[in-house]
CSV table of C-alpha atoms in Angstrom, one decimal:
chain,number,residue,atom,x,y,z
A,1,ALA,CA,24.6,-4.0,-58.3
A,2,GLN,CA,22.2,-6.4,-59.7
A,3,LYS,CA,21.6,-9.6,-58.9
A,4,ILE,CA,19.1,-12.4,-59.3
A,5,THR,CA,19.3,-15.5,-56.9
A,6,GLN,CA,17.5,-19.1,-57.3
A,7,THR,CA,18.4,-21.2,-54.4
A,8,GLN,CA,17.0,-24.1,-56.2
A,9,PRO,CA,20.1,-26.1,-58.0
A,10,GLY,CA,17.3,-29.0,-58.8
A,11,MET,CA,13.4,-29.7,-58.1
A,12,PHE,CA,11.1,-32.7,-59.3
A,13,VAL,CA,7.7,-32.4,-60.1
A,14,GLN,CA,4.8,-35.3,-60.4
A,15,GLU,CA,3.2,-35.2,-63.7
A,16,LYS,CA,0.0,-32.6,-63.6
A,17,GLU,CA,1.1,-30.9,-60.8
A,18,ALA,CA,2.0,-27.3,-60.3
A,19,VAL,CA,5.6,-26.6,-59.2
A,20,THR,CA,6.8,-23.2,-57.7
A,21,LEU,CA,10.7,-22.0,-59.0
A,22,ASP,CA,11.8,-19.3,-56.9
A,23,CYS,CA,14.3,-16.3,-57.9
A,24,THR,CA,15.0,-13.3,-55.5
A,25,TYR,CA,16.9,-10.2,-56.8
A,26,ASP,CA,18.8,-7.1,-55.9
A,27,THR,CA,18.2,-4.0,-57.5
A,28,SER,CA,18.9,-0.1,-56.6
A,29,ASP,CA,16.6,0.8,-59.4
A,30,GLN,CA,12.9,2.0,-59.5
A,31,SER,CA,11.7,0.4,-63.1
A,32,TYR,CA,13.0,-2.9,-64.4
A,33,GLY,CA,11.8,-5.9,-66.1
A,34,LEU,CA,11.8,-9.6,-64.8
A,35,PHE,CA,12.1,-12.4,-67.2
A,36,TRP,CA,12.0,-16.0,-66.9
A,37,TYR,CA,13.2,-18.5,-69.5
A,38,LYS,CA,13.7,-22.0,-70.5
A,39,GLN,CA,16.6,-23.9,-71.5
A,40,PRO,CA,15.8,-27.7,-73.0
A,41,SER,CA,18.8,-29.8,-73.2
A,42,SER,CA,19.6,-28.4,-76.6
A,43,GLY,CA,20.7,-25.3,-75.1
A,44,GLU,CA,18.8,-22.9,-76.9
A,45,MET,CA,17.0,-20.7,-74.2
A,46,ILE,CA,13.2,-19.9,-74.9
A,47,PHE,CA,11.3,-16.8,-73.7
A,48,LEU,CA,8.7,-17.7,-71.2
A,49,ILE,CA,7.3,-14.9,-69.2
A,50,TYR,CA,7.9,-11.3,-68.7
A,51,GLN,CA,6.3,-8.9,-65.6
A,52,GLY,CA,7.5,-5.2,-65.3
A,53,SER,CA,8.7,-3.8,-61.6
A,54,TYR,CA,5.6,-1.7,-62.4
A,55,ASP,CA,3.2,-4.1,-63.3
A,56,GLU,CA,0.0,-4.2,-61.1
A,57,GLN,CA,-0.5,-7.8,-62.0
A,58,ASN,CA,0.8,-10.7,-61.9
A,59,ALA,CA,1.6,-11.6,-65.1
A,60,THR,CA,0.3,-15.0,-67.1
A,61,GLU,CA,1.0,-17.4,-70.6
A,62,GLY,CA,-1.0,-19.5,-69.8
A,63,ARG,CA,0.6,-22.5,-67.5
A,64,TYR,CA,3.0,-20.2,-66.4
A,65,SER,CA,2.6,-17.5,-64.8
A,66,LEU,CA,4.9,-15.5,-62.7
A,67,ASN,CA,3.9,-14.6,-58.8
A,68,PHE,CA,5.5,-11.2,-58.8
A,69,GLN,CA,6.1,-9.4,-54.6
A,70,LYS,CA,8.0,-6.6,-55.4
A,71,ALA,CA,8.2,-5.5,-51.7
A,72,ARG,CA,10.2,-9.2,-51.3
A,73,LYS,CA,12.1,-8.5,-54.4
A,74,SER,CA,10.6,-11.9,-55.5
A,75,ALA,CA,9.8,-13.2,-59.1
A,76,ASN,CA,9.0,-16.7,-58.5
A,77,LEU,CA,7.7,-18.8,-62.1
A,78,VAL,CA,4.4,-21.0,-60.9
A,79,ILE,CA,3.8,-23.9,-64.0
A,80,SER,CA,0.4,-25.4,-63.9
A,81,ALA,CA,-0.6,-28.8,-65.1
A,82,SER,CA,3.4,-30.0,-65.3
A,83,GLN,CA,3.9,-31.9,-68.4
A,84,LEU,CA,7.0,-34.0,-69.1
A,85,GLY,CA,8.6,-31.3,-72.4
A,86,ASP,CA,8.5,-29.0,-69.0
A,87,SER,CA,11.8,-31.0,-68.0
A,88,ALA,CA,14.2,-28.3,-68.2
A,89,MET,CA,16.9,-25.6,-66.7
A,90,TYR,CA,15.0,-22.3,-66.5
A,91,PHE,CA,16.8,-18.9,-65.6
A,92,CYS,CA,15.4,-15.6,-64.1
A,93,ALA,CA,16.9,-12.8,-65.3
A,94,MET,CA,16.3,-8.8,-64.9
A,95,ARG,CA,16.9,-6.5,-67.4
A,96,GLY,CA,18.2,-3.0,-65.4
A,97,GLY,CA,17.6,0.3,-65.9
A,98,LEU,CA,19.7,2.8,-66.8
A,99,SER,CA,22.5,2.8,-64.2
A,100,THR,CA,23.4,-0.5,-66.0
A,101,GLY,CA,23.3,0.3,-69.3
A,102,ASN,CA,19.6,-1.4,-69.4
A,103,GLN,CA,22.0,-5.0,-69.6
A,104,PHE,CA,20.6,-7.9,-68.6
A,105,TYR,CA,21.6,-10.4,-65.5
A,106,PHE,CA,20.7,-14.3,-64.8
A,107,GLY,CA,20.6,-16.8,-62.1
A,108,THR,CA,22.3,-19.3,-62.2
A,109,GLY,CA,19.2,-21.6,-62.8
A,110,THR,CA,16.9,-24.2,-62.0
A,111,SER,CA,16.9,-27.8,-63.1
A,112,LEU,CA,13.5,-28.9,-63.0
A,113,THR,CA,13.0,-33.1,-63.6
A,114,VAL,CA,9.1,-33.9,-64.7
A,115,ILE,CA,8.3,-37.6,-63.0
A,116,PRO,CA,5.4,-39.8,-64.8
B,1,ASP,CA,11.3,-17.4,-90.8
B,2,GLY,CA,13.1,-15.1,-88.3
B,3,GLY,CA,15.9,-15.7,-86.2
B,4,ILE,CA,19.0,-16.2,-84.9
B,5,THR,CA,21.9,-18.4,-86.5
B,6,GLN,CA,25.2,-19.5,-84.7
B,7,SER,CA,27.1,-21.7,-86.8
B,8,PRO,CA,28.7,-24.0,-86.2
B,9,LYS,CA,26.6,-26.3,-83.0
B,10,TYR,CA,30.0,-27.7,-82.2
B,11,LEU,CA,33.7,-26.7,-82.5
B,12,PHE,CA,36.6,-27.6,-81.4
B,13,ARG,CA,40.0,-25.6,-81.4
B,14,LYS,CA,43.9,-26.4,-80.8
B,15,GLU,CA,44.8,-24.4,-77.3
B,16,GLY,CA,46.4,-21.3,-78.6
B,17,GLN,CA,44.5,-20.4,-82.0
B,18,ASN,CA,42.1,-17.6,-82.8
B,19,VAL,CA,38.8,-18.8,-83.7
B,20,THR,CA,35.6,-17.0,-84.5
B,21,LEU,CA,32.5,-17.8,-83.8
B,22,SER,CA,29.5,-16.3,-86.0
B,23,CYS,CA,25.8,-14.8,-85.0
B,24,GLU,CA,23.4,-13.7,-87.8
B,25,GLN,CA,20.3,-12.3,-86.7
B,26,ASN,CA,17.2,-11.7,-89.4
B,27,LEU,CA,14.7,-9.5,-86.6
B,28,ASN,CA,16.5,-6.3,-87.5
B,29,HIS,CA,16.8,-6.0,-83.9
B,30,ASP,CA,19.4,-3.3,-83.1
B,31,ALA,CA,20.9,-4.7,-80.1
B,32,MET,CA,23.3,-7.8,-80.3
B,33,TYR,CA,24.9,-9.6,-77.5
B,34,TRP,CA,27.0,-12.6,-76.1
B,35,TYR,CA,27.1,-14.8,-73.2
B,36,ARG,CA,29.4,-17.5,-72.2
B,37,GLN,CA,27.6,-20.5,-69.8
B,38,ASP,CA,30.0,-22.9,-68.3
B,39,PRO,CA,28.0,-26.3,-66.3
B,40,GLY,CA,26.3,-24.7,-63.1
B,41,GLN,CA,25.9,-21.4,-63.8
B,42,GLY,CA,23.8,-18.8,-65.5
B,43,LEU,CA,24.5,-16.5,-68.4
B,44,ARG,CA,27.1,-14.3,-68.3
B,45,LEU,CA,28.2,-11.3,-70.5
B,46,ILE,CA,30.6,-11.6,-73.1
B,47,TYR,CA,30.1,-7.7,-75.3
B,48,TYR,CA,27.2,-6.4,-76.3
B,49,SER,CA,26.6,-3.6,-79.3
B,50,GLN,CA,23.7,-1.7,-79.4
B,51,ILE,CA,24.0,-0.1,-82.8
B,52,VAL,CA,26.2,-1.1,-85.4
B,53,ASN,CA,29.8,0.0,-85.7
B,54,ASP,CA,29.5,0.2,-81.7
B,55,PHE,CA,29.9,-2.4,-79.0
B,56,GLN,CA,30.5,-2.7,-74.7
B,57,LYS,CA,32.8,-5.2,-72.6
B,58,GLY,CA,30.1,-7.0,-70.6
B,59,ASP,CA,31.2,-8.7,-67.3
B,60,ILE,CA,34.2,-11.4,-68.3
B,61,ALA,CA,35.1,-9.1,-72.2
B,62,GLU,CA,39.1,-10.7,-71.4
B,63,GLY,CA,40.1,-12.8,-73.9
B,64,TYR,CA,37.4,-11.4,-76.6
B,65,SER,CA,37.1,-9.2,-79.0
B,66,VAL,CA,33.9,-8.5,-81.0
B,67,SER,CA,33.0,-7.0,-84.5
B,68,ARG,CA,29.7,-5.1,-85.9
B,69,GLU,CA,30.0,-4.1,-89.2
B,70,LYS,CA,26.7,-5.4,-90.5
B,71,LYS,CA,23.5,-4.9,-88.7
B,72,GLU,CA,22.7,-8.3,-88.5
B,73,SER,CA,26.0,-9.8,-87.7
B,74,PHE,CA,28.3,-9.7,-84.5
B,75,PRO,CA,31.1,-12.6,-84.6
B,76,LEU,CA,32.9,-13.5,-81.5
B,77,THR,CA,36.7,-14.1,-81.5
B,78,VAL,CA,38.1,-16.3,-78.7
B,79,THR,CA,41.6,-15.4,-78.7
B,80,SER,CA,44.5,-17.3,-77.3
B,81,ALA,CA,44.5,-14.9,-74.2
B,82,GLN,CA,41.2,-16.1,-73.1
B,83,LYS,CA,42.5,-18.6,-70.2
B,84,ASN,CA,39.2,-21.3,-70.0
B,85,PRO,CA,37.7,-20.6,-73.6
B,86,THR,CA,35.9,-24.3,-73.7
B,87,ALA,CA,32.3,-23.2,-72.7
B,88,PHE,CA,28.8,-22.8,-74.1
B,89,TYR,CA,28.8,-19.5,-76.0
B,90,LEU,CA,24.8,-18.0,-76.5
B,91,CYS,CA,24.5,-15.1,-79.2
B,92,ALA,CA,21.2,-13.0,-78.4
B,93,SER,CA,19.7,-10.1,-80.1
B,94,SER,CA,17.1,-7.4,-79.1
B,95,MET,CA,14.9,-4.5,-80.3
B,96,GLY,CA,17.4,-2.7,-78.2
B,97,SER,CA,14.9,0.3,-77.7
B,98,GLY,CA,15.9,0.2,-74.3
B,99,ALA,CA,12.2,-0.5,-72.8
B,100,HIS,CA,11.9,-3.1,-70.0
B,101,ASN,CA,10.0,-5.8,-71.9
B,102,ASP,CA,12.4,-5.5,-74.4
B,103,GLU,CA,13.1,-9.6,-74.4
B,104,GLN,CA,16.0,-11.0,-75.8
B,105,TYR,CA,16.1,-13.6,-78.5
B,106,PHE,CA,19.0,-16.5,-78.3
B,107,GLY,CA,20.4,-18.5,-81.5
B,108,PRO,CA,20.8,-22.3,-81.1
B,109,GLY,CA,24.0,-21.6,-79.2
B,110,THR,CA,28.0,-23.1,-79.7
B,111,ARG,CA,29.9,-25.2,-77.7
B,112,LEU,CA,33.2,-25.0,-77.8
B,113,THR,CA,35.8,-26.9,-76.3
B,114,VAL,CA,39.6,-25.8,-76.7
B,115,THR,CA,42.3,-28.8,-76.6
């Protein structure tokens, strides 16, 4: 069974500091994709970053990077130089392989608050 | 601008009434999805469609129905059989290539309240 676990319901970070949001996953598929989405209070889901299971390099997108440790089945999101606008819910998601019909699975999310 | 529209943003209904949530996309995507989000929880898949005139049940399809008569549209009907319909509903689409980097694009969501 596919499962995404985010163990931090809420996190606080000082403005301009870096923060790591944890995500672990469980899958029997050999090939899969990992995603992070941001959900501001408006509700819309905004795509942040993607990591493929066979990618050797950790993904980076501007201030976002993904710390991918395949053996540990973890895909932590690192936000550098936090800004007030980063305050939002963050969801880790996985797209499974053929065994799951390529469905997406989401974690329960982490609420990030950036403190001025 | 290409994107996904959901209307209305807020919807109020009386218990026992069916209600249909609209979802339209102009991204030329083959795949479309409906999710339900409850407070403190992640997204749960209701239905998805990988091609016109075809759709599959997700993890929580009971009490919901969908249709996919056009590529651009994937309306969701919340029926009176749904025991607890009050929630935030998100529609998404993707190219449907099956590739693992085929990200989902989301609409702004509809917040349904049933009293």
